[in-house]
Each structure stands twice: as structure tokens, then as C-alpha cells.
Amino acid sequence: MERQNIFTILARDGHARRGRLSTAHGTVETPVFMPVGTVGSVKAVCPADLKDVGAQIILGNTYHLYLRPGDELVARRGGLHRFMRWDGPILTDSGGFQVFSLNELRRLGEEGVEFRSHLDGSRHLFTPEKVVSIQRNLGSDVMMVLDECPPGGSDRDYVARSLGLTTRWARRCREAYPAGAGEQHLFGIVQGGIYEDLREESLAQLAGIGFEGYALGGLSVGEKKADMYRILAHMGPRLPENAPRYLMGVGTPLDIVTGIENGIDMFDCVLPTRNARNGTLYTSQGKVNIKRAEFREDDSPLDPACSCYTCRTFSRAYLRHLYVAKEILSFRLNTIHNLRYFLDLTARARTAIEAGTMAALKAEIAAAYPEDGA
Ligand SMILES: Nc1nc(=O)c2cc3nc(NCCN4CCCCC4)[nH]c3cc2[nH]1
Ligand SMILES: [Zn+2]
């Protein structure tokens, strides 16, 4: 049966789209950046902080939550929203990528992927049906299919075989959770490495199965930036027009703006949260390494163009002091700012698309982050 359209396009600027995604926990204004909350927490900040910085939808991880505290336990506590006290939309990655990036000990077969827990070495098997079941227990608003993300630099034969497995797994995920089966959305993940023809083949197979949204996987996994941009330019506009498009694990400020101009609607990346904890802060003037001695007596705000709590309240001198002293507060204040920067960037993109000025925003970000395009 025809499902109500979950995604509406409100404005365009070239391939860029200003849209709105509806979920069981509210609507998401796109383009959107999703803070990463791998084990049910966006590291160093609480839900109130997330609301304050403008987060709409956050990311959780099937692999991590399954291993600890367990998806059944989370279900018994009322699901992930209730458990972590986040009442907005949540997207969960399916675990395939995390199994590969966290475990050398794993066996890949038609049935699924066998792996050992990185926590206690216990053995587990993720099948398409299992990862759908886990994500239903978590109650995420957007579930991702189980896929194989070929390591960056994989040869064409391997990538071609791998995308076949990914399609068969995607079909099994859809069969485990048919369209209309519930309020959770299920997104397919396009693979195909750095090969345009394999990417188109993967997309055609997934579109034939039918998903509520489509992700570009297999990127930002060590391939050359030029290869990522080439695939992004080729595939972004080819993804289904009226469905949300998600570029997994991306990226830097320039990557995000480039993704938007190629028709991508959703992004997630650990850069703002991870770099906050090592003192690399993103500002309107580029990256600021807060531990530098030049900030010892600098009373100015981290970023005069930012209105986050950190920039409104504290000086660079104080932020540097906290970082050098390894004060726990440093993690929270730096994370609040970096998340606000990435969330404001996508908010500005939404406005720019409505005004037809995406090119100017791209030029501004490229000038502030010259090293990103490399
Ligand atoms: N299910 C799934 N499939 C993918 O192909 C995938 C591809 C991905 N590619 C990335 N890249 C993350 C790159 N990140 C950049 C900043 C430092 C840490 C790594 N994350 C990904 C997550 C993914 N999840
Ligand atoms: Zn700020």
C-alpha cells in the first residue's frame, strides 16, 4: 500500500534540497547534522545541552548498544529514547561497519557476520534479521540495513561481489520489516566502492526493493578525497528524488557543504565531538587549537560569530586553561561549541538553499577550511 510521504522538499538550489523528514518523534529540518551518540550518549553533553545547541536528531549504534547494556535491557527500560531521556528522533547505524572497524576477528558469510565482542571476546552473529530486531528493541526512528562496507582501496572484483551480498542482506532486512510494518523507517545503504557503474548497480537493486530513505555507504573509509567527491557528485543527484539521502560518516565542514550541493540531506560524523576532546575547535575563521600558548591571556570569545553557551560565557584563556589542566569541564564546553558549529552550519545551509545562495556559503567554508579540500 502507498505509504504517506515521509519526506517533503520545500526549496532547491541546484542539486541542494531544503526538506523536512517526519518521524515518530517529530520532524527533522534538512539538511541536518546528526551528533553521534554511539553508546546512548553524545560524549560529554546531556540532552539539555543537545537541545540548547540545536540538535534535532542524534545517532546511536546497534553494535555497541547490543553488546552493552543489551538491546533487550533497553527495551525493558522503555526503549532508547526513554533510557537516555532524548525525546527527539534517533537514527541507529546497523552495526556492520562497527563490526569491521572494531574487530579483526570476524567471519563474513551469506548468513551474516560472526564477530567477537571487543569488550569481552564473546562470540556473536549479526544477521539482517538480528540487526532489525535489535533496532526495533531500541526503538530508533530510522533503522539502517546490515551491509558490508568494503575496506577503502578494495579492488573492483571484491567490491562487485560485496555489493551483491549487501543487496541480499538489504532484502532480508526489508522482509523482516516490511514497508508500513511500523513507525520506524528503514534506510537502504548504497555500496559499490569508487566505481560509478557498481554504485549505480547497487542503487538500482536497492530502489527495486524499496526503502524509506537511501544512504551512501562505503565512503570516508580511507579512499582519496577526490574519489569520494567524484562518487558523491555522481551518485548524490541519482539517489531517489523524493526520499531522504544520507551520507554516512561525513564529515568535515567542507565535506558537508559539498555533500549538500550534491543533493545530500543527512550527515553524521564524530569530528565535532572527538576533536572537542583533543582541543581542536571549529570556528567561523577555521580551526583553533585551544592548547596553543598564544591563547594564554586571550580574553576574547572562542568564536565571536558563535552564540553558543561556551562562546557567550568564557574566554579563550579560560578554555585553554581548562584543557591544559585536563579539567572535565573542558570536554563539555568544547563539545557544546563544536556541535553548535556543525549544527549552525547546516542551519545556515537550510537558509542558503531557500535564498539560492549555497554557492556563497560553500566559498566561505572553503576559505575558512582550505586544508579540507585536499
Ligand atoms: N552501516 C554503515 N555502512 C557504511 O558503509 C558506513 C560507512 C562509513 N564511513 C564512515 N566514515 C567515518 C569516518 N570518520 C571520519 C572522522 C574520524 C573518524 C572516522 N562511517 C561510516 C559508517 C557506515 N555505516
Ligand atoms: Zn561557540
mmCIF file of C-alpha atoms and ligand atoms in Angstrom:
data_model
loop_
_atom_site.group_PDB
_atom_site.id
_atom_site.type_symbol
_atom_site.label_atom_id
_atom_site.label_comp_id
_atom_site.label_asym_id
_atom_site.label_seq_id
_atom_site.Cartn_x
_atom_site.Cartn_y
_atom_site.Cartn_z
ATOM 1 C CA MET A 1 0.000 0.000 0.000
ATOM 2 C CA GLU A 2 1.080 3.566 -0.632
ATOM 3 C CA ARG A 3 2.806 4.962 2.457
ATOM 4 C CA GLN A 4 2.284 8.625 3.297
ATOM 5 C CA ASN A 5 5.253 10.613 2.098
ATOM 6 C CA ILE A 6 7.685 10.956 4.997
ATOM 7 C CA PHE A 7 9.915 13.490 3.187
ATOM 8 C CA THR A 8 8.931 16.827 1.641
ATOM 9 C CA ILE A 9 11.173 19.094 -0.450
ATOM 10 C CA LEU A 10 10.493 22.754 0.384
ATOM 11 C CA ALA A 11 13.132 24.505 -1.756
ATOM 12 C CA ARG A 12 16.050 23.777 -4.095
ATOM 13 C CA ASP A 13 19.302 25.471 -5.095
ATOM 14 C CA GLY A 14 20.843 23.417 -7.892
ATOM 15 C CA HIS A 15 21.038 19.841 -6.579
ATOM 16 C CA ALA A 16 20.811 21.084 -2.976
ATOM 17 C CA ARG A 17 17.442 20.430 -1.249
ATOM 18 C CA ARG A 18 15.784 22.086 1.723
ATOM 19 C CA GLY A 19 13.498 19.415 3.106
ATOM 20 C CA ARG A 20 11.505 18.067 6.039
ATOM 21 C CA LEU A 21 11.590 14.460 7.274
ATOM 22 C CA SER A 22 8.777 13.243 9.506
ATOM 23 C CA THR A 23 9.461 10.595 12.154
ATOM 24 C CA ALA A 24 7.586 9.098 15.114
ATOM 25 C CA HIS A 25 9.494 11.508 17.403
ATOM 26 C CA GLY A 26 8.992 14.669 15.389
ATOM 27 C CA THR A 27 10.058 16.327 12.165
ATOM 28 C CA VAL A 28 13.654 16.923 11.067
ATOM 29 C CA GLU A 29 14.520 20.051 9.051
ATOM 30 C CA THR A 30 17.107 19.128 6.396
ATOM 31 C CA PRO A 31 19.962 19.411 5.527
ATOM 32 C CA VAL A 32 20.743 18.175 9.017
ATOM 33 C CA PHE A 33 23.835 17.235 11.016
ATOM 34 C CA MET A 34 23.349 14.340 13.447
ATOM 35 C CA PRO A 35 25.535 14.310 16.599
ATOM 36 C CA VAL A 36 26.952 10.850 17.234
ATOM 37 C CA GLY A 37 25.846 9.176 20.473
ATOM 38 C CA THR A 38 27.392 5.734 19.926
ATOM 39 C CA VAL A 39 26.557 4.037 23.251
ATOM 40 C CA GLY A 40 23.483 6.112 24.056
ATOM 41 C CA SER A 41 25.256 9.295 24.976
ATOM 42 C CA VAL A 42 26.738 12.106 22.907
ATOM 43 C CA LYS A 43 30.014 12.156 24.800
ATOM 44 C CA ALA A 44 30.388 14.888 27.472
ATOM 45 C CA VAL A 45 26.996 16.557 26.908
ATOM 46 C CA CYS A 46 23.486 15.887 28.247
ATOM 47 C CA PRO A 47 20.128 16.059 26.420
ATOM 48 C CA ALA A 48 19.547 19.636 27.664
ATOM 49 C CA ASP A 49 22.906 20.679 26.149
ATOM 50 C CA LEU A 50 21.925 18.949 22.884
ATOM 51 C CA LYS A 51 18.637 20.859 22.732
ATOM 52 C CA ASP A 52 20.485 24.081 23.570
ATOM 53 C CA VAL A 53 22.901 23.673 20.645
ATOM 54 C CA GLY A 54 20.040 22.921 18.247
ATOM 55 C CA ALA A 55 20.371 19.160 17.788
ATOM 56 C CA GLN A 56 17.302 17.694 16.109
ATOM 57 C CA ILE A 57 18.215 14.015 15.560
ATOM 58 C CA ILE A 58 21.087 12.022 17.057
ATOM 59 C CA LEU A 59 22.809 8.773 16.121
ATOM 60 C CA GLY A 60 23.112 5.576 18.148
ATOM 61 C CA ASN A 61 24.909 2.340 17.355
ATOM 62 C CA THR A 62 23.365 -1.118 17.164
ATOM 63 C CA TYR A 63 26.713 -2.876 17.673
ATOM 64 C CA HIS A 64 27.643 -1.039 20.852
ATOM 65 C CA LEU A 65 24.180 -0.994 22.461
ATOM 66 C CA TYR A 66 23.662 -4.686 21.705
ATOM 67 C CA LEU A 67 26.910 -5.556 23.482
ATOM 68 C CA ARG A 68 26.318 -3.119 26.356
ATOM 69 C CA PRO A 69 23.867 -2.672 28.078
ATOM 70 C CA GLY A 70 21.972 -5.003 25.679
ATOM 71 C CA ASP A 71 19.064 -4.205 23.383
ATOM 72 C CA GLU A 72 16.679 -6.380 25.457
ATOM 73 C CA LEU A 73 17.570 -4.423 28.607
ATOM 74 C CA VAL A 74 16.995 -1.121 26.762
ATOM 75 C CA ALA A 75 13.630 -2.449 25.524
ATOM 76 C CA ARG A 76 12.659 -3.371 29.098
ATOM 77 C CA ARG A 77 13.548 0.171 30.168
ATOM 78 C CA GLY A 78 11.123 1.559 27.576
ATOM 79 C CA GLY A 79 13.443 1.896 24.584
ATOM 80 C CA LEU A 80 16.439 4.096 23.831
ATOM 81 C CA HIS A 81 14.538 7.415 23.855
ATOM 82 C CA ARG A 82 13.269 6.784 27.385
ATOM 83 C CA PHE A 83 16.503 5.181 28.562
ATOM 84 C CA MET A 84 18.690 8.138 27.578
ATOM 85 C CA ARG A 85 15.982 10.772 28.051
ATOM 86 C CA TRP A 86 16.230 12.057 24.489
ATOM 87 C CA ASP A 87 12.740 12.740 23.106
ATOM 88 C CA GLY A 88 13.781 13.746 19.605
ATOM 89 C CA PRO A 89 14.403 11.463 16.606
ATOM 90 C CA ILE A 90 17.170 8.847 16.793
ATOM 91 C CA LEU A 91 18.872 7.071 13.866
ATOM 92 C CA THR A 92 20.795 3.877 14.579
ATOM 93 C CA ASP A 93 23.551 2.502 12.388
ATOM 94 C CA SER A 94 23.202 -1.239 11.843
ATOM 95 C CA GLY A 95 26.498 -2.448 13.226
ATOM 96 C CA GLY A 96 28.109 -3.855 10.094
ATOM 97 C CA PHE A 97 30.567 -1.015 9.859
ATOM 98 C CA GLN A 98 31.380 -1.104 13.570
ATOM 99 C CA VAL A 99 31.997 -4.875 13.443
ATOM 100 C CA PHE A 100 34.548 -4.279 10.693
ATOM 101 C CA SER A 101 36.155 -1.236 12.242
ATOM 102 C CA LEU A 102 36.373 -2.690 15.754
ATOM 103 C CA ASN A 103 37.215 -6.328 15.148
ATOM 104 C CA GLU A 104 39.889 -8.092 13.233
ATOM 105 C CA LEU A 105 38.341 -11.374 14.416
ATOM 106 C CA ARG A 106 35.245 -11.761 12.275
ATOM 107 C CA ARG A 107 33.847 -14.154 9.688
ATOM 108 C CA LEU A 108 31.699 -12.910 6.839
ATOM 109 C CA GLY A 109 29.226 -15.344 5.254
ATOM 110 C CA GLU A 110 25.895 -15.391 3.423
ATOM 111 C CA GLU A 111 24.044 -15.789 6.733
ATOM 112 C CA GLY A 112 25.654 -12.775 8.356
ATOM 113 C CA VAL A 113 28.832 -11.659 10.101
ATOM 114 C CA GLU A 114 30.337 -13.542 13.032
ATOM 115 C CA PHE A 115 32.448 -11.464 15.406
ATOM 116 C CA ARG A 116 33.939 -11.371 18.857
ATOM 117 C CA SER A 117 32.931 -8.623 21.262
ATOM 118 C CA HIS A 118 35.680 -6.021 21.655
ATOM 119 C CA LEU A 119 34.588 -5.870 25.319
ATOM 120 C CA ASP A 120 34.941 -9.488 26.472
ATOM 121 C CA GLY A 121 35.773 -11.592 23.418
ATOM 122 C CA SER A 122 32.384 -13.350 23.440
ATOM 123 C CA ARG A 123 31.198 -14.655 20.050
ATOM 124 C CA HIS A 124 28.201 -13.189 18.243
ATOM 125 C CA LEU A 125 26.446 -13.427 14.874
ATOM 126 C CA PHE A 126 24.785 -10.434 13.242
ATOM 127 C CA THR A 127 22.272 -11.411 10.579
ATOM 128 C CA PRO A 128 20.000 -8.976 8.723
ATOM 129 C CA GLU A 129 17.069 -10.245 10.795
ATOM 130 C CA LYS A 130 19.028 -9.849 14.043
ATOM 131 C CA VAL A 131 20.051 -6.234 13.423
ATOM 132 C CA VAL A 132 16.463 -5.326 12.536
ATOM 133 C CA SER A 133 15.304 -6.985 15.760
ATOM 134 C CA ILE A 134 17.921 -5.077 17.786
ATOM 135 C CA GLN A 135 16.930 -1.733 16.234
ATOM 136 C CA ARG A 136 13.255 -2.482 16.893
ATOM 137 C CA ASN A 137 14.138 -3.157 20.544
ATOM 138 C CA LEU A 138 15.989 0.158 20.668
ATOM 139 C CA GLY A 139 13.000 1.870 19.065
ATOM 140 C CA SER A 140 15.076 4.090 16.767
ATOM 141 C CA ASP A 141 13.123 6.253 14.331
ATOM 142 C CA VAL A 142 15.456 5.404 11.444
ATOM 143 C CA MET A 143 16.975 1.918 11.168
ATOM 144 C CA MET A 144 19.831 1.069 8.799
ATOM 145 C CA VAL A 145 20.110 -2.235 6.948
ATOM 146 C CA LEU A 146 23.003 -4.617 7.636
ATOM 147 C CA ASP A 147 25.584 -4.038 4.932
ATOM 148 C CA GLU A 148 29.187 -4.827 4.165
ATOM 149 C CA CYS A 149 31.343 -1.735 3.867
ATOM 150 C CA PRO A 150 34.334 -2.892 1.774
ATOM 151 C CA PRO A 151 37.626 -1.546 3.145
ATOM 152 C CA GLY A 152 38.860 1.547 1.321
ATOM 153 C CA GLY A 153 41.087 0.510 -1.583
ATOM 154 C CA SER A 154 39.278 -2.824 -2.168
ATOM 155 C CA ASP A 155 39.651 -3.994 -5.783
ATOM 156 C CA ARG A 156 36.758 -3.917 -8.192
ATOM 157 C CA ASP A 157 36.050 -7.675 -8.099
ATOM 158 C CA TYR A 158 35.778 -7.658 -4.318
ATOM 159 C CA VAL A 159 33.507 -4.594 -4.375
ATOM 160 C CA ALA A 160 31.276 -6.159 -7.033
ATOM 161 C CA ARG A 161 30.857 -9.392 -5.022
ATOM 162 C CA SER A 162 30.350 -7.428 -1.806
ATOM 163 C CA LEU A 163 27.541 -5.282 -3.192
ATOM 164 C CA GLY A 164 25.641 -8.438 -4.128
ATOM 165 C CA LEU A 165 25.795 -9.624 -0.514
ATOM 166 C CA THR A 166 24.782 -6.179 0.699
ATOM 167 C CA THR A 167 21.716 -6.239 -1.580
ATOM 168 C CA ARG A 168 20.708 -9.738 -0.425
ATOM 169 C CA TRP A 169 21.072 -8.613 3.195
ATOM 170 C CA ALA A 170 19.079 -5.438 2.480
ATOM 171 C CA ARG A 171 16.256 -7.551 1.016
ATOM 172 C CA ARG A 172 16.237 -9.729 4.143
ATOM 173 C CA CYS A 173 16.069 -6.603 6.332
ATOM 174 C CA ARG A 174 13.081 -5.341 4.325
ATOM 175 C CA GLU A 175 11.385 -8.749 4.589
ATOM 176 C CA ALA A 176 11.959 -8.665 8.354
ATOM 177 C CA TYR A 177 10.400 -5.188 8.488
ATOM 178 C CA PRO A 178 8.116 -4.581 5.501
ATOM 179 C CA ALA A 179 7.083 -1.068 4.467
ATOM 180 C CA GLY A 180 4.192 0.001 6.672
ATOM 181 C CA ALA A 181 5.003 -2.576 9.387
ATOM 182 C CA GLY A 182 5.532 0.150 11.988
ATOM 183 C CA GLU A 183 6.523 3.748 12.662
ATOM 184 C CA GLN A 184 10.246 3.128 12.289
ATOM 185 C CA HIS A 185 11.815 3.941 8.906
ATOM 186 C CA LEU A 186 14.254 1.560 7.207
ATOM 187 C CA PHE A 187 17.014 3.021 5.010
ATOM 188 C CA GLY A 188 18.988 1.128 2.383
ATOM 189 C CA ILE A 189 22.759 1.639 2.044
ATOM 190 C CA VAL A 190 24.318 2.014 -1.412
ATOM 191 C CA GLN A 191 27.751 0.453 -1.778
ATOM 192 C CA GLY A 192 29.924 -0.043 -4.871
ATOM 193 C CA GLY A 193 33.238 1.472 -3.754
ATOM 194 C CA ILE A 194 34.738 4.116 -6.042
ATOM 195 C CA TYR A 195 33.218 2.603 -9.191
ATOM 196 C CA GLU A 196 30.341 4.581 -10.716
ATOM 197 C CA ASP A 197 28.855 1.603 -12.547
ATOM 198 C CA LEU A 198 28.866 -0.570 -9.417
ATOM 199 C CA ARG A 199 27.354 2.286 -7.427
ATOM 200 C CA GLU A 200 24.533 2.608 -9.975
ATOM 201 C CA GLU A 201 24.010 -1.184 -9.879
ATOM 202 C CA SER A 202 23.801 -1.147 -6.073
ATOM 203 C CA LEU A 203 21.309 1.736 -6.134
ATOM 204 C CA ALA A 204 19.108 0.102 -8.797
ATOM 205 C CA GLN A 205 18.937 -3.117 -6.756
ATOM 206 C CA LEU A 206 18.054 -1.256 -3.540
ATOM 207 C CA ALA A 207 15.498 1.011 -5.233
ATOM 208 C CA GLY A 208 13.889 -2.160 -6.623
ATOM 209 C CA ILE A 209 13.415 -3.425 -3.058
ATOM 210 C CA GLY A 210 12.142 -0.040 -1.831
ATOM 211 C CA PHE A 211 13.238 1.823 1.304
ATOM 212 C CA GLU A 212 12.043 4.966 3.085
ATOM 213 C CA GLY A 213 15.470 6.541 2.637
ATOM 214 C CA TYR A 214 18.814 5.824 0.976
ATOM 215 C CA ALA A 215 22.332 6.202 2.349
ATOM 216 C CA LEU A 216 25.665 6.380 0.562
ATOM 217 C CA GLY A 217 27.907 3.988 2.476
ATOM 218 C CA GLY A 218 31.454 2.891 1.795
ATOM 219 C CA LEU A 219 32.853 6.415 1.756
ATOM 220 C CA SER A 220 35.207 8.232 4.102
ATOM 221 C CA VAL A 221 36.878 4.887 4.679
ATOM 222 C CA GLY A 222 40.388 5.791 3.537
ATOM 223 C CA GLU A 223 39.743 6.447 -0.159
ATOM 224 C CA LYS A 224 41.282 9.554 -1.759
ATOM 225 C CA LYS A 225 39.195 12.674 -1.148
ATOM 226 C CA ALA A 226 38.994 13.171 -4.932
ATOM 227 C CA ASP A 227 37.473 9.691 -5.286
ATOM 228 C CA MET A 228 34.917 10.426 -2.555
ATOM 229 C CA TYR A 229 33.935 13.702 -4.222
ATOM 230 C CA ARG A 230 33.711 12.010 -7.626
ATOM 231 C CA ILE A 231 31.349 9.336 -6.319
ATOM 232 C CA LEU A 232 29.416 11.926 -4.339
ATOM 233 C CA ALA A 233 28.905 14.096 -7.439
ATOM 234 C CA HIS A 234 27.871 11.068 -9.494
ATOM 235 C CA MET A 235 25.540 9.423 -7.000
ATOM 236 C CA GLY A 236 24.113 12.260 -4.863
ATOM 237 C CA PRO A 237 21.759 13.528 -7.571
ATOM 238 C CA ARG A 238 20.960 9.961 -8.697
ATOM 239 C CA LEU A 239 19.554 8.847 -5.330
ATOM 240 C CA PRO A 240 15.748 8.695 -5.314
ATOM 241 C CA GLU A 241 14.409 12.231 -5.639
ATOM 242 C CA ASN A 242 11.645 12.131 -3.043
ATOM 243 C CA ALA A 243 13.410 10.176 -0.321
ATOM 244 C CA PRO A 244 15.905 11.409 2.288
ATOM 245 C CA ARG A 245 19.559 10.945 1.293
ATOM 246 C CA TYR A 246 22.142 10.213 3.996
ATOM 247 C CA LEU A 247 25.932 10.352 3.561
ATOM 248 C CA MET A 248 27.300 8.101 6.321
ATOM 249 C CA GLY A 249 30.196 9.223 8.498
ATOM 250 C CA VAL A 250 30.759 12.537 6.729
ATOM 251 C CA GLY A 251 32.383 14.800 7.557
ATOM 252 C CA THR A 252 34.463 17.931 7.697
ATOM 253 C CA PRO A 253 32.706 21.308 7.273
ATOM 254 C CA LEU A 254 33.704 21.421 3.580
ATOM 255 C CA ASP A 255 32.655 17.786 3.040
ATOM 256 C CA ILE A 256 29.215 18.596 4.451
ATOM 257 C CA VAL A 257 28.697 21.662 2.263
ATOM 258 C CA THR A 258 29.946 19.685 -0.755
ATOM 259 C CA GLY A 259 27.530 16.882 0.128
ATOM 260 C CA ILE A 260 24.636 19.344 0.350
ATOM 261 C CA GLU A 261 25.427 20.849 -3.042
ATOM 262 C CA ASN A 262 25.362 17.300 -4.434
ATOM 263 C CA GLY A 263 21.882 16.641 -3.075
ATOM 264 C CA ILE A 264 22.591 15.034 0.323
ATOM 265 C CA ASP A 265 20.157 15.748 3.182
ATOM 266 C CA MET A 266 21.617 13.989 6.272
ATOM 267 C CA PHE A 267 25.109 13.781 7.759
ATOM 268 C CA ASP A 268 26.783 12.306 10.839
ATOM 269 C CA CYS A 269 30.401 12.499 11.955
ATOM 270 C CA VAL A 270 32.413 12.120 15.163
ATOM 271 C CA LEU A 271 34.698 15.041 14.237
ATOM 272 C CA PRO A 272 32.962 17.758 16.321
ATOM 273 C CA THR A 273 32.716 15.603 19.460
ATOM 274 C CA ARG A 274 36.027 13.738 19.083
ATOM 275 C CA ASN A 275 38.028 16.866 18.192
ATOM 276 C CA ALA A 276 36.407 18.813 21.046
ATOM 277 C CA ARG A 277 38.105 16.355 23.388
ATOM 278 C CA ASN A 278 41.510 16.901 21.831
ATOM 279 C CA GLY A 279 41.224 20.685 21.773
ATOM 280 C CA THR A 280 40.589 21.157 18.047
ATOM 281 C CA LEU A 281 37.752 23.643 17.798
ATOM 282 C CA TYR A 282 35.848 24.624 14.657
ATOM 283 C CA THR A 283 35.147 28.339 14.213
ATOM 284 C CA SER A 284 33.993 30.813 11.554
ATOM 285 C CA GLN A 285 37.698 31.587 10.967
ATOM 286 C CA GLY A 286 38.810 27.975 10.675
ATOM 287 C CA LYS A 287 40.229 25.514 13.213
ATOM 288 C CA VAL A 288 41.515 26.815 16.551
ATOM 289 C CA ASN A 289 43.825 24.617 18.599
ATOM 290 C CA ILE A 290 42.886 25.862 22.048
ATOM 291 C CA LYS A 291 46.015 24.495 23.775
ATOM 292 C CA ARG A 292 48.280 26.928 21.892
ATOM 293 C CA ALA A 293 50.244 29.310 24.140
ATOM 294 C CA GLU A 294 49.001 32.295 22.152
ATOM 295 C CA PHE A 295 45.635 31.952 23.961
ATOM 296 C CA ARG A 296 47.077 32.085 27.498
ATOM 297 C CA GLU A 297 45.877 35.642 28.105
ATOM 298 C CA ASP A 298 43.315 35.969 25.338
ATOM 299 C CA ASP A 299 40.115 37.356 26.854
ATOM 300 C CA SER A 300 38.164 37.145 23.603
ATOM 301 C CA PRO A 301 35.459 34.548 22.973
ATOM 302 C CA LEU A 302 36.440 31.406 21.100
ATOM 303 C CA ASP A 303 34.347 32.483 18.104
ATOM 304 C CA PRO A 304 32.808 35.990 18.035
ATOM 305 C CA ALA A 305 30.393 34.756 15.348
ATOM 306 C CA CYS A 306 29.062 31.958 17.592
ATOM 307 C CA SER A 307 26.238 32.378 20.109
ATOM 308 C CA CYS A 308 26.695 29.083 21.976
ATOM 309 C CA TYR A 309 26.926 28.995 25.788
ATOM 310 C CA THR A 310 30.700 28.489 25.618
ATOM 311 C CA CYS A 311 31.302 31.497 23.354
ATOM 312 C CA ARG A 312 28.831 33.699 25.258
ATOM 313 C CA THR A 313 30.344 32.939 28.655
ATOM 314 C CA PHE A 314 34.060 32.039 28.637
ATOM 315 C CA SER A 315 37.320 33.432 27.270
ATOM 316 C CA ARG A 316 39.861 31.571 25.162
ATOM 317 C CA ALA A 317 42.264 31.951 28.104
ATOM 318 C CA TYR A 318 39.910 30.063 30.366
ATOM 319 C CA LEU A 319 39.125 27.366 27.765
ATOM 320 C CA ARG A 320 42.861 26.879 27.214
ATOM 321 C CA HIS A 321 43.442 26.640 30.981
ATOM 322 C CA LEU A 322 40.737 24.000 31.390
ATOM 323 C CA TYR A 323 42.155 21.958 28.524
ATOM 324 C CA VAL A 324 45.774 22.115 29.753
ATOM 325 C CA ALA A 325 44.617 21.267 33.281
ATOM 326 C CA LYS A 326 42.662 18.304 31.887
ATOM 327 C CA GLU A 327 39.541 19.591 33.610
ATOM 328 C CA ILE A 328 36.425 17.526 32.773
ATOM 329 C CA LEU A 329 34.568 20.790 32.097
ATOM 330 C CA SER A 330 36.870 21.309 29.099
ATOM 331 C CA PHE A 331 35.264 18.345 27.324
ATOM 332 C CA ARG A 332 31.754 19.661 27.884
ATOM 333 C CA LEU A 333 32.387 23.291 26.902
ATOM 334 C CA ASN A 334 34.418 22.354 23.814
ATOM 335 C CA THR A 335 31.800 19.822 22.723
ATOM 336 C CA ILE A 336 28.954 22.316 23.174
ATOM 337 C CA HIS A 337 30.765 24.724 20.887
ATOM 338 C CA ASN A 338 31.830 22.228 18.197
ATOM 339 C CA LEU A 339 28.344 20.721 17.975
ATOM 340 C CA ARG A 340 26.861 24.202 17.739
ATOM 341 C CA TYR A 341 29.278 24.993 14.880
ATOM 342 C CA PHE A 342 28.235 21.902 12.850
ATOM 343 C CA LEU A 343 24.548 22.403 13.652
ATOM 344 C CA ASP A 344 24.685 26.105 12.758
ATOM 345 C CA LEU A 345 26.473 25.198 9.512
ATOM 346 C CA THR A 346 23.565 23.013 8.398
ATOM 347 C CA ALA A 347 21.042 25.575 9.678
ATOM 348 C CA ARG A 348 22.785 28.205 7.529
ATOM 349 C CA ALA A 349 22.658 25.794 4.597
ATOM 350 C CA ARG A 350 18.878 25.437 5.010
ATOM 351 C CA THR A 351 18.544 29.228 4.804
ATOM 352 C CA ALA A 352 21.012 29.457 1.904
ATOM 353 C CA ILE A 353 19.059 26.921 -0.157
ATOM 354 C CA GLU A 354 15.862 28.903 0.413
ATOM 355 C CA ALA A 355 17.720 32.079 -0.677
ATOM 356 C CA GLY A 356 19.609 30.472 -3.574
ATOM 357 C CA THR A 357 22.968 31.368 -2.010
ATOM 358 C CA MET A 358 24.562 27.938 -1.429
ATOM 359 C CA ALA A 359 27.495 28.875 -3.692
ATOM 360 C CA ALA A 360 28.411 31.755 -1.382
ATOM 361 C CA LEU A 361 28.234 29.524 1.708
ATOM 362 C CA LYS A 362 30.469 26.948 0.008
ATOM 363 C CA ALA A 363 33.014 29.653 -0.876
ATOM 364 C CA GLU A 364 33.006 30.935 2.726
ATOM 365 C CA ILE A 365 33.623 27.452 4.163
ATOM 366 C CA ALA A 366 36.275 26.607 1.565
ATOM 367 C CA ALA A 367 38.119 29.813 2.515
ATOM 368 C CA ALA A 368 37.904 29.087 6.268
ATOM 369 C CA TYR A 369 38.962 25.425 5.830
ATOM 370 C CA PRO A 370 41.431 25.347 2.936
ATOM 371 C CA GLU A 371 43.009 22.097 4.155
ATOM 372 C CA ASP A 372 39.684 20.230 3.975
ATOM 373 C CA GLY A 373 39.510 20.037 0.234
ATOM 374 C CA ALA A 374 42.856 18.281 -0.011
HETATM 375 N N1 LIG B 1 26.395 0.770 8.043
HETATM 376 C C1 LIG B 1 27.382 1.529 7.571
HETATM 377 N N2 LIG B 1 27.799 1.336 6.300
HETATM 378 C C2 LIG B 1 28.789 2.085 5.739
HETATM 379 O O1 LIG B 1 29.169 1.844 4.567
HETATM 380 C C3 LIG B 1 29.400 3.124 6.548
HETATM 381 C C4 LIG B 1 30.433 3.906 6.031
HETATM 382 C C5 LIG B 1 31.034 4.843 6.868
HETATM 383 N N3 LIG B 1 32.074 5.671 6.635
HETATM 384 C C6 LIG B 1 32.299 6.301 7.788
HETATM 385 N N4 LIG B 1 33.325 7.147 7.932
HETATM 386 C C7 LIG B 1 33.661 7.680 9.236
HETATM 387 C C8 LIG B 1 34.925 8.457 9.034
HETATM 388 N N5 LIG B 1 35.245 9.147 10.272
HETATM 389 C C9 LIG B 1 35.872 10.436 9.915
HETATM 390 C C10 LIG B 1 36.296 11.184 11.134
HETATM 391 C C11 LIG B 1 37.206 10.355 12.022
HETATM 392 C C12 LIG B 1 36.583 9.002 12.347
HETATM 393 C C13 LIG B 1 36.133 8.281 11.096
HETATM 394 N N6 LIG B 1 31.433 5.966 8.775
HETATM 395 C C14 LIG B 1 30.597 5.025 8.207
HETATM 396 C C15 LIG B 1 29.546 4.272 8.717
HETATM 397 C C16 LIG B 1 28.939 3.313 7.881
HETATM 398 N N7 LIG B 1 27.925 2.540 8.360
HETATM 399 ZN ZN ZN B 2 30.526 28.683 20.285
#
